[in-house]
Coordinates of C-alpha atoms in Angstrom, one line a residue:
M1 CA -4.1 -37.9 24.8
D2 CA -7.0 -35.5 24.0
W3 CA -7.6 -36.7 20.5
Q4 CA -9.3 -34.3 18.2
P5 CA -12.8 -35.7 17.2
W6 CA -13.6 -36.2 13.5
Q7 CA -15.3 -33.1 12.1
G8 CA -16.9 -34.6 9.0
T9 CA -17.5 -32.2 6.1
E10 CA -16.1 -29.3 8.2
R11 CA -12.6 -30.8 8.0
E12 CA -10.4 -29.1 5.4
D13 CA -7.2 -30.4 4.0
F14 CA -4.3 -27.9 4.3
F15 CA -3.3 -28.5 0.7
N16 CA -6.8 -27.4 -0.4
A17 CA -6.7 -24.5 2.0
V18 CA -3.5 -23.2 0.6
A19 CA -4.7 -23.5 -3.0
R20 CA -8.1 -21.9 -2.2
H21 CA -6.5 -18.8 -0.5
R22 CA -3.9 -18.5 -3.2
R23 CA -6.6 -18.3 -5.9
T24 CA -8.7 -15.8 -4.0
A25 CA -5.7 -13.6 -3.3
W26 CA -4.6 -13.5 -6.9
R27 CA -8.2 -12.8 -8.1
I28 CA -8.5 -9.8 -5.7
T29 CA -5.0 -8.6 -6.7
L30 CA -6.0 -8.7 -10.3
V31 CA -9.0 -6.5 -9.6
C32 CA -6.9 -4.1 -7.6
G33 CA -4.4 -4.0 -10.5
V34 CA -7.1 -3.0 -12.9
A35 CA -8.4 -0.3 -10.5
Y36 CA -4.9 1.0 -10.0
A37 CA -4.3 1.2 -13.8
V38 CA -7.6 3.1 -14.4
L39 CA -7.0 5.5 -11.5
A40 CA -3.4 6.2 -12.7
L41 CA -4.7 6.9 -16.2
V42 CA -7.4 9.3 -15.0
M43 CA -5.0 11.1 -12.7
S44 CA -2.5 11.4 -15.6
L45 CA -5.1 12.8 -17.9
L46 CA -6.0 15.4 -15.3
L47 CA -2.3 16.4 -15.0
A48 CA -1.8 16.5 -18.8
P49 CA -2.8 20.2 -19.3
L50 CA -0.3 21.4 -16.7
L51 CA 2.6 19.1 -17.8
F52 CA 2.2 19.8 -21.5
G53 CA 1.6 23.5 -20.8
V54 CA 4.9 23.8 -18.8
A55 CA 6.8 21.8 -21.4
G56 CA 5.3 24.0 -24.2
L57 CA 6.2 27.2 -22.4
V58 CA 9.8 26.1 -21.9
L59 CA 10.0 25.4 -25.6
D60 CA 8.4 28.9 -26.3
I61 CA 11.1 30.6 -24.1
L62 CA 13.9 28.6 -25.8
S63 CA 12.4 29.7 -29.2
L64 CA 13.5 33.2 -28.4
L65 CA 17.1 31.9 -28.7
F66 CA 16.8 29.3 -31.4
P67 CA 14.0 27.5 -33.3
T68 CA 12.0 25.0 -31.3
P69 CA 8.9 23.0 -32.1
D70 CA 5.6 24.5 -31.2
L71 CA 4.3 21.8 -28.8
L72 CA 1.2 23.7 -27.7
A73 CA 0.0 24.4 -31.2
Y74 CA 0.5 20.7 -32.0
A75 CA -1.5 19.7 -28.9
G76 CA -4.3 22.1 -29.8
K77 CA -4.4 20.7 -33.3
L78 CA -4.9 17.1 -31.9
L79 CA -7.4 18.3 -29.3
S80 CA -9.6 20.4 -31.6
P81 CA -11.5 17.6 -33.4
I82 CA -12.1 15.8 -30.2
V83 CA -13.6 18.8 -28.6
D84 CA -15.7 19.8 -31.7
D85 CA -17.2 16.4 -32.4
P86 CA -15.9 13.5 -30.4
R87 CA -18.3 10.9 -32.0
A88 CA -16.7 11.6 -35.4
V89 CA -13.2 10.7 -34.2
P90 CA -12.1 7.1 -35.0
L91 CA -11.6 5.0 -31.9
A92 CA -8.0 4.3 -32.8
D93 CA -7.2 8.0 -33.0
L94 CA -9.0 8.6 -29.7
L95 CA -7.0 5.9 -27.9
S96 CA -3.8 7.2 -29.4
F97 CA -4.6 10.7 -28.1
I98 CA -5.4 9.4 -24.6
L99 CA -2.1 7.5 -24.4
L100 CA -0.1 10.5 -25.7
A101 CA -1.9 12.9 -23.2
S102 CA -1.4 10.5 -20.2
A103 CA 2.3 9.7 -21.0
P104 CA 3.8 12.5 -18.9
G105 CA 1.6 11.9 -15.9
L106 CA 2.3 8.1 -16.1
L107 CA 6.0 8.9 -16.3
L108 CA 5.7 11.1 -13.2
M109 CA 3.9 8.3 -11.2
L110 CA 6.5 5.8 -12.3
M111 CA 9.2 8.1 -10.9
V112 CA 7.4 8.5 -7.6
A113 CA 6.9 4.7 -7.5
W114 CA 10.6 4.2 -8.1
V115 CA 11.5 6.7 -5.3
V116 CA 9.1 4.8 -2.9
S117 CA 10.5 1.4 -3.9
R118 CA 14.1 2.7 -3.5
A119 CA 13.3 4.0 0.0
I120 CA 11.8 0.7 1.0
R121 CA 14.7 -1.3 -0.5
H122 CA 17.2 0.8 1.4
S123 CA 15.3 0.6 4.7
A124 CA 16.7 -1.6 7.5
L125 CA 14.0 -4.2 6.9
F126 CA 15.1 -4.9 3.3
D127 CA 18.8 -3.8 3.2
T128 CA 20.9 -6.6 4.8
T129 CA 23.9 -4.3 5.2
Q130 CA 22.1 -2.3 7.9
Q131 CA 22.1 -3.4 11.5
L132 CA 18.5 -3.9 12.5
G133 CA 18.9 -5.7 15.7
R134 CA 21.3 -8.2 17.5
P135 CA 21.8 -11.8 16.6
P136 CA 20.5 -14.5 19.0
D137 CA 22.5 -14.8 22.2
P138 CA 24.4 -18.1 22.3
L139 CA 23.9 -18.2 26.1
S140 CA 20.1 -17.8 25.9
L141 CA 18.4 -21.2 25.5
V142 CA 15.1 -19.8 24.2
E143 CA 16.8 -17.6 21.5
R144 CA 18.9 -20.5 20.3
Q145 CA 15.8 -22.7 20.3
F146 CA 13.9 -20.3 18.1
A147 CA 16.8 -19.9 15.7
N148 CA 17.1 -23.7 15.5
T149 CA 13.3 -24.1 15.0
L150 CA 13.4 -21.6 12.1
E151 CA 16.2 -23.6 10.5
E152 CA 14.2 -26.9 10.8
M153 CA 11.2 -25.2 9.2
A154 CA 13.4 -23.8 6.4
V155 CA 14.7 -27.3 5.7
A156 CA 11.1 -28.6 5.5
A157 CA 10.2 -25.8 3.1
L158 CA 13.3 -26.3 1.0
I159 CA 14.6 -22.8 1.4
P160 CA 17.8 -21.4 3.0
A161 CA 17.6 -20.6 6.7
P162 CA 16.8 -16.9 7.2
K163 CA 18.9 -14.5 9.3
V164 CA 17.5 -14.0 12.8
V165 CA 17.7 -10.8 14.7
I166 CA 16.3 -9.9 18.1
I167 CA 14.9 -6.4 18.7
E168 CA 13.3 -4.6 21.6
G169 CA 9.6 -5.0 20.9
G170 CA 6.4 -6.6 21.8
A171 CA 5.2 -10.2 21.4
N172 CA 5.4 -10.4 17.6
A173 CA 7.7 -11.4 14.7
A174 CA 8.1 -10.4 11.1
A175 CA 9.7 -11.7 7.9
S176 CA 11.5 -9.2 5.7
G177 CA 14.0 -9.2 2.9
M178 CA 14.0 -9.1 -0.9
D179 CA 13.8 -12.9 -1.4
A180 CA 14.3 -16.2 0.4
Q181 CA 18.1 -15.9 -0.1
Q182 CA 18.2 -12.6 1.7
A183 CA 15.4 -13.1 4.2
T184 CA 15.5 -11.8 7.8
V185 CA 13.2 -12.8 10.6
V186 CA 12.7 -10.0 13.2
I187 CA 11.7 -11.2 16.6
G188 CA 10.4 -9.1 19.4
Q189 CA 12.1 -9.9 22.7
S190 CA 8.8 -10.0 24.6
L191 CA 7.6 -12.9 22.3
L192 CA 10.2 -15.4 23.6
A193 CA 8.9 -15.1 27.2
L194 CA 5.3 -15.9 26.3
I195 CA 5.4 -19.0 24.1
N196 CA 6.4 -22.6 24.6
R197 CA 8.2 -25.0 22.3
A198 CA 5.1 -26.1 20.3
Q199 CA 3.9 -22.5 19.9
M200 CA 7.4 -21.4 18.8
Q201 CA 7.3 -24.1 16.1
G202 CA 3.9 -22.8 14.8
I203 CA 5.1 -19.2 14.6
A204 CA 8.4 -20.2 13.0
A205 CA 6.4 -22.3 10.4
H206 CA 4.2 -19.2 9.7
L207 CA 7.2 -17.0 9.1
I208 CA 9.0 -19.6 6.9
A209 CA 5.7 -20.0 4.9
A210 CA 5.6 -16.3 4.3
I211 CA 9.2 -16.4 3.0
A212 CA 8.6 -19.5 0.8
D213 CA 5.4 -17.9 -0.6
N214 CA 7.3 -14.7 -1.5
D215 CA 5.1 -12.6 0.7
M216 CA 8.0 -10.2 1.4
K217 CA 8.4 -9.0 -2.2
I218 CA 4.6 -8.9 -2.6
G219 CA 4.4 -6.9 0.6
M220 CA 7.0 -4.4 -0.7
R221 CA 5.0 -3.9 -3.9
T222 CA 1.8 -3.5 -1.8
A223 CA 3.5 -0.7 0.3
S224 CA 4.8 0.9 -2.9
V225 CA 1.4 1.0 -4.6
L226 CA -0.4 2.5 -1.6
G227 CA 2.6 4.8 -1.0
V228 CA 2.5 6.4 -4.5
F229 CA -1.1 7.6 -4.0
A230 CA -0.4 8.6 -0.4
L231 CA 2.5 10.8 -1.3
L232 CA 0.9 12.3 -4.4
T233 CA -2.2 13.1 -2.3
R234 CA -0.3 14.5 0.6
L235 CA 1.8 16.6 -1.7
S236 CA -1.0 18.0 -3.8
V237 CA -3.4 18.7 -0.9
S238 CA -0.8 20.4 1.3
L239 CA 0.8 22.3 -1.5
L240 CA -2.0 24.8 -1.7
D241 CA -2.4 25.1 2.1
K242 CA -0.6 27.9 3.9
D243 CA 0.0 25.9 7.1
S244 CA 1.4 22.8 5.3
F245 CA 3.3 24.5 2.5
A246 CA 6.7 24.0 4.3
A247 CA 5.9 20.3 4.8
S248 CA 5.1 19.9 1.1
R249 CA 8.4 21.6 0.1
H250 CA 10.2 19.2 2.5
L251 CA 8.5 16.2 0.9
M252 CA 9.3 17.5 -2.7
R253 CA 13.0 17.9 -1.6
A254 CA 13.0 14.4 -0.1
L255 CA 11.6 12.9 -3.3
C256 CA 14.3 14.6 -5.4
V257 CA 17.4 14.1 -3.2
P258 CA 18.3 10.5 -2.5
T259 CA 19.9 10.8 0.9
A260 CA 19.3 8.5 3.9
A261 CA 17.5 11.2 5.8
S262 CA 15.2 12.0 2.8
Q263 CA 14.4 8.3 2.4
A264 CA 13.5 8.0 6.0
F265 CA 11.2 11.0 5.7
V266 CA 9.5 9.5 2.6
L267 CA 8.9 6.2 4.5
A268 CA 7.4 8.2 7.4
Q269 CA 4.8 9.7 5.0
L270 CA 3.5 6.3 3.9
S271 CA 0.3 6.4 5.9
D272 CA -3.2 7.9 5.7
P273 CA -2.8 10.5 2.8
F274 CA -5.3 12.9 4.4
I275 CA -3.5 13.1 7.8
D276 CA -0.7 15.6 8.0
A277 CA 1.3 15.0 11.2
S278 CA 3.2 18.3 10.7
L279 CA 0.0 20.4 10.7
P280 CA 0.2 22.9 13.6
A281 CA -2.5 23.0 16.2
A282 CA -3.7 26.5 15.2
S283 CA -3.4 28.2 11.9
Q284 CA -0.5 30.7 11.7
Y285 CA -2.0 32.6 8.8
D286 CA -5.2 34.4 8.0
N287 CA -7.6 33.4 5.3
K288 CA -6.5 36.0 2.8
L289 CA -5.0 34.9 -0.5
G290 CA -1.3 36.0 -0.7
W291 CA 1.1 36.1 -3.6
R292 CA 2.0 32.5 -3.2
E293 CA -1.6 31.3 -3.4
W294 CA -2.2 33.4 -6.5
L295 CA 1.0 32.1 -8.1
L296 CA 0.0 28.5 -7.4
M297 CA -3.6 29.0 -8.5
P298 CA -2.9 27.2 -11.9
L299 CA -2.2 24.0 -9.9
M300 CA -5.6 24.0 -8.3
G301 CA -7.4 22.1 -11.1
P302 CA -4.8 19.6 -12.3
V303 CA -2.8 19.0 -9.1
W304 CA -5.1 19.4 -6.2
F305 CA -8.1 17.6 -7.7
S306 CA -6.0 14.8 -9.2
G307 CA -4.3 14.3 -5.8
F308 CA -7.6 14.4 -4.0
L309 CA -9.1 11.9 -6.5
G310 CA -6.1 9.6 -6.0
G311 CA -6.4 9.7 -2.2
F312 CA -10.1 9.3 -2.3
V313 CA -10.2 6.3 -4.5
S314 CA -7.1 4.7 -2.9
T315 CA -8.7 5.0 0.6
L316 CA -12.1 3.7 -0.4
I317 CA -11.3 1.1 -3.1
L318 CA -7.7 0.2 -3.5
S319 CA -6.7 0.0 0.2
P320 CA -9.7 -2.2 1.2
G321 CA -9.1 -4.5 -1.8
I322 CA -5.4 -4.9 -1.1
A323 CA -6.2 -5.5 2.6
W324 CA -8.6 -8.2 1.6
A325 CA -6.1 -9.8 -0.7
W326 CA -3.4 -9.7 2.1
Q327 CA -5.8 -11.3 4.5
Q328 CA -6.0 -14.3 2.1
R329 CA -2.2 -14.5 2.1
K330 CA -2.2 -14.6 5.9
Y331 CA -4.7 -17.5 5.8
M332 CA -2.5 -19.1 3.2
A333 CA 0.6 -18.7 5.5
D334 CA -1.3 -20.3 8.4
A335 CA -2.3 -23.3 6.2
T336 CA 1.2 -23.7 4.9
A337 CA 2.5 -23.6 8.5
V338 CA 0.2 -26.6 9.2
R339 CA 1.5 -28.3 6.1
L340 CA 5.1 -27.9 7.4
T341 CA 4.5 -28.9 11.0
R342 CA 1.5 -31.3 10.5
E343 CA 0.4 -29.9 13.9
P344 CA -2.1 -27.0 13.9
D345 CA -2.4 -26.7 17.7
G346 CA 1.0 -25.0 18.0
L347 CA 0.1 -22.0 15.8
S348 CA -3.5 -21.8 17.1
T349 CA -2.5 -21.6 20.8
A350 CA 0.2 -19.1 19.8
L351 CA -2.3 -16.9 18.2
S352 CA -4.6 -17.1 21.3
V353 CA -1.6 -16.1 23.5
L354 CA -0.6 -13.2 21.2
S355 CA -4.2 -11.9 21.0
H356 CA -3.9 -10.7 24.6
A357 CA -0.3 -9.4 24.5
N358 CA 1.4 -6.2 23.5
T359 CA 2.2 -6.9 19.8
S360 CA 3.9 -3.6 18.8
L361 CA 7.1 -4.4 16.9
L362 CA 8.0 -2.3 13.9
S363 CA 8.1 1.5 14.1
G364 CA 6.9 2.0 10.5
A365 CA 3.2 1.5 9.8
W366 CA 4.0 0.8 6.2
A367 CA 5.7 -2.5 7.2
S368 CA 3.2 -3.7 9.7
H369 CA 1.7 -6.2 7.2
L370 CA 4.9 -8.3 7.4
C371 CA 4.2 -9.3 11.0
V372 CA 2.6 -12.5 12.2
V373 CA -0.2 -10.7 14.0
A374 CA -1.5 -7.1 13.8
P375 CA 0.8 -4.7 15.6
Q376 CA -1.0 -2.3 17.9
Q377 CA 0.1 0.8 15.9
T378 CA -2.6 2.4 13.8
T379 CA -2.1 1.7 10.1
G380 CA -4.7 4.3 8.8
M381 CA -6.6 1.8 6.6
I382 CA -10.3 1.2 6.6
I383 CA -10.0 -2.6 6.6
S384 CA -7.1 -4.3 8.5
V385 CA -4.6 -6.3 6.5
F386 CA -4.8 -8.9 9.2
P387 CA -7.8 -11.3 9.6
A388 CA -9.4 -11.3 13.0
V389 CA -7.6 -13.8 15.3
E390 CA -11.0 -15.5 15.9
R391 CA -11.3 -16.2 12.1
R392 CA -7.7 -17.5 11.9
L393 CA -8.5 -19.8 14.8
A394 CA -11.6 -21.0 13.1
A395 CA -9.7 -21.8 9.9
L396 CA -7.1 -23.7 11.9
V397 CA -9.9 -25.7 13.7
R398 CA -11.2 -26.8 10.3
M399 CA -7.7 -28.2 9.6
G400 CA -7.7 -30.2 12.9
A401 CA -6.7 -27.8 15.6
S402 CA -8.3 -28.1 19.1
H403 CA -10.9 -25.5 20.0
Q404 CA -9.4 -22.6 21.8
P405 CA -10.9 -20.6 24.7
M406 CA -11.6 -17.7 22.4
A407 CA -15.0 -17.6 20.7
T408 CA -14.7 -18.6 17.1
P409 CA -17.1 -17.1 14.6
S410 CA -19.5 -19.2 12.6
S411 CA -18.7 -19.7 9.0
V412 CA -21.9 -17.9 7.9
S413 CA -22.5 -14.5 9.3
P414 CA -26.0 -13.5 10.6
L415 CA -28.4 -12.1 8.1
W416 CA -28.5 -8.7 9.6
I417 CA -24.7 -8.4 9.4
R418 CA -24.7 -9.4 5.7
L419 CA -27.5 -6.9 5.0
L420 CA -25.7 -4.1 6.9
V421 CA -22.4 -4.8 5.1
G422 CA -24.2 -5.0 1.7
G423 CA -26.0 -1.7 2.4
L424 CA -22.7 0.0 3.3
L425 CA -21.0 -1.3 0.1
V426 CA -23.9 -0.1 -2.0
V427 CA -23.7 3.3 -0.4
M428 CA -20.0 3.5 -0.8
A429 CA -20.2 2.4 -4.5
G430 CA -22.9 5.0 -5.1
L431 CA -20.8 7.7 -3.4
V432 CA -17.8 6.9 -5.5
A433 CA -19.9 6.7 -8.7
V434 CA -21.3 10.2 -8.0
L435 CA -18.2 11.9 -6.7
L436 CA -15.8 10.7 -9.3
P437 CA -17.5 12.4 -12.3
L438 CA -18.1 15.5 -10.2
L439 CA -14.4 15.7 -9.3
V440 CA -13.3 15.2 -12.9
I441 CA -15.8 17.9 -14.1
A442 CA -14.7 20.4 -11.4
S443 CA -11.0 19.7 -12.2
T444 CA -11.6 20.3 -15.9
M445 CA -13.4 23.6 -15.3
L446 CA -10.7 24.9 -12.9
T447 CA -8.0 23.7 -15.3
M448 CA -9.5 25.6 -18.2
L449 CA -10.0 28.7 -16.2
F450 CA -6.7 28.9 -14.1
T451 CA -4.3 26.7 -16.1
I452 CA -5.1 26.6 -19.9
M453 CA -6.1 30.3 -20.3
P454 CA -2.9 31.7 -18.6
I455 CA -0.8 29.2 -20.6
A456 CA -2.5 30.2 -23.8
I457 CA -2.0 33.9 -23.1
L458 CA 1.7 33.4 -22.4
H459 CA 2.1 31.2 -25.5
A460 CA 0.6 33.9 -27.7
L461 CA 2.9 36.5 -26.3
L462 CA 6.0 34.3 -26.6
R463 CA 5.3 33.0 -30.1

């Protein structure tokens, strides 16, 4: 019967594996949350002169018609002691000033996050009223078998059976929806022709585990967090570029107008923030500054640098951290699948089969992390949100799976690999530590020259 030999201390209980990966995922998520809050605060402070300046000038114009508060004079009175002697300012007053100055920028980011979340919620993957695919064919034995297997695993996990849809796609599957009561399992039609009954049970258990562990809502928040910085960076970097100005206007209009077409356009932009798919092959303009560039010059310091800073930190710090946390959730879903089936060979052989197949499934790269295995589309992230199949097989072997033909990596990496990775991390940390203060200093200087001085002149003329 090909019994699995006893593996001694290498054997891991699936309950312990689930708990271990859950702890690791939440610790990494906590670190990413702190980094996200710090980055949002810094970007908001960089945007503060522009936002407060625009609000102050609007009040100055209205003061020509009726009395209005002098916001810029009030802001200058608060800022003056901090600029003159920051060490003499009490800590409580300094924190109050920082919170007050960052409030408009934080509000702007919350609005962008709400727009991104709304676009994701109204997409076909999360809106159950939209037709994503077709239901399983009652005359197809393999489709009915997969649907029945999902129902069996849902009963074992004590959750409602998800809705099942079949779409034209590769050998892959994904779980989507807002919660377990509204969950939908999307199955690529090519998957059903490659797997047997035991492998089908392993994949179904992985999908049900992701639904039971609330991976769908966490995945939506993940896409929203990365999408905020991607959109702000894309908008700010392309706003001052002649070739991309039309695309930035289109993005601004899509963020403000909640139509189905605009939400689809917003979802299409949730990728690498420094890649502009609409950029023409050759520049259509010369390098001379026109009236539009001079008019937008006050945005250079607060907008362009804050957007570049957000994209830079998001790409080098937030995205890898979130990808690492999501890898732990994939390990956790595999371990939970073993807990549901008590049979790790089904999932391990299925992963081996899918590793050599066409796994493209969902058209949007922002939703690829919801799949069982990594789709073949490019996601634009430095670190993949999916663990390597070899490592997932190694984790399943420790839970009792038979060895697969694929070479499984050792639990301890070679010394030279660890030294190389450590060196790259040190270089990256040093690069971030050097560039971040330089970006903040450059943004402050340009803001004072092109933003604060024109606003001060206009304020003096209007008041």
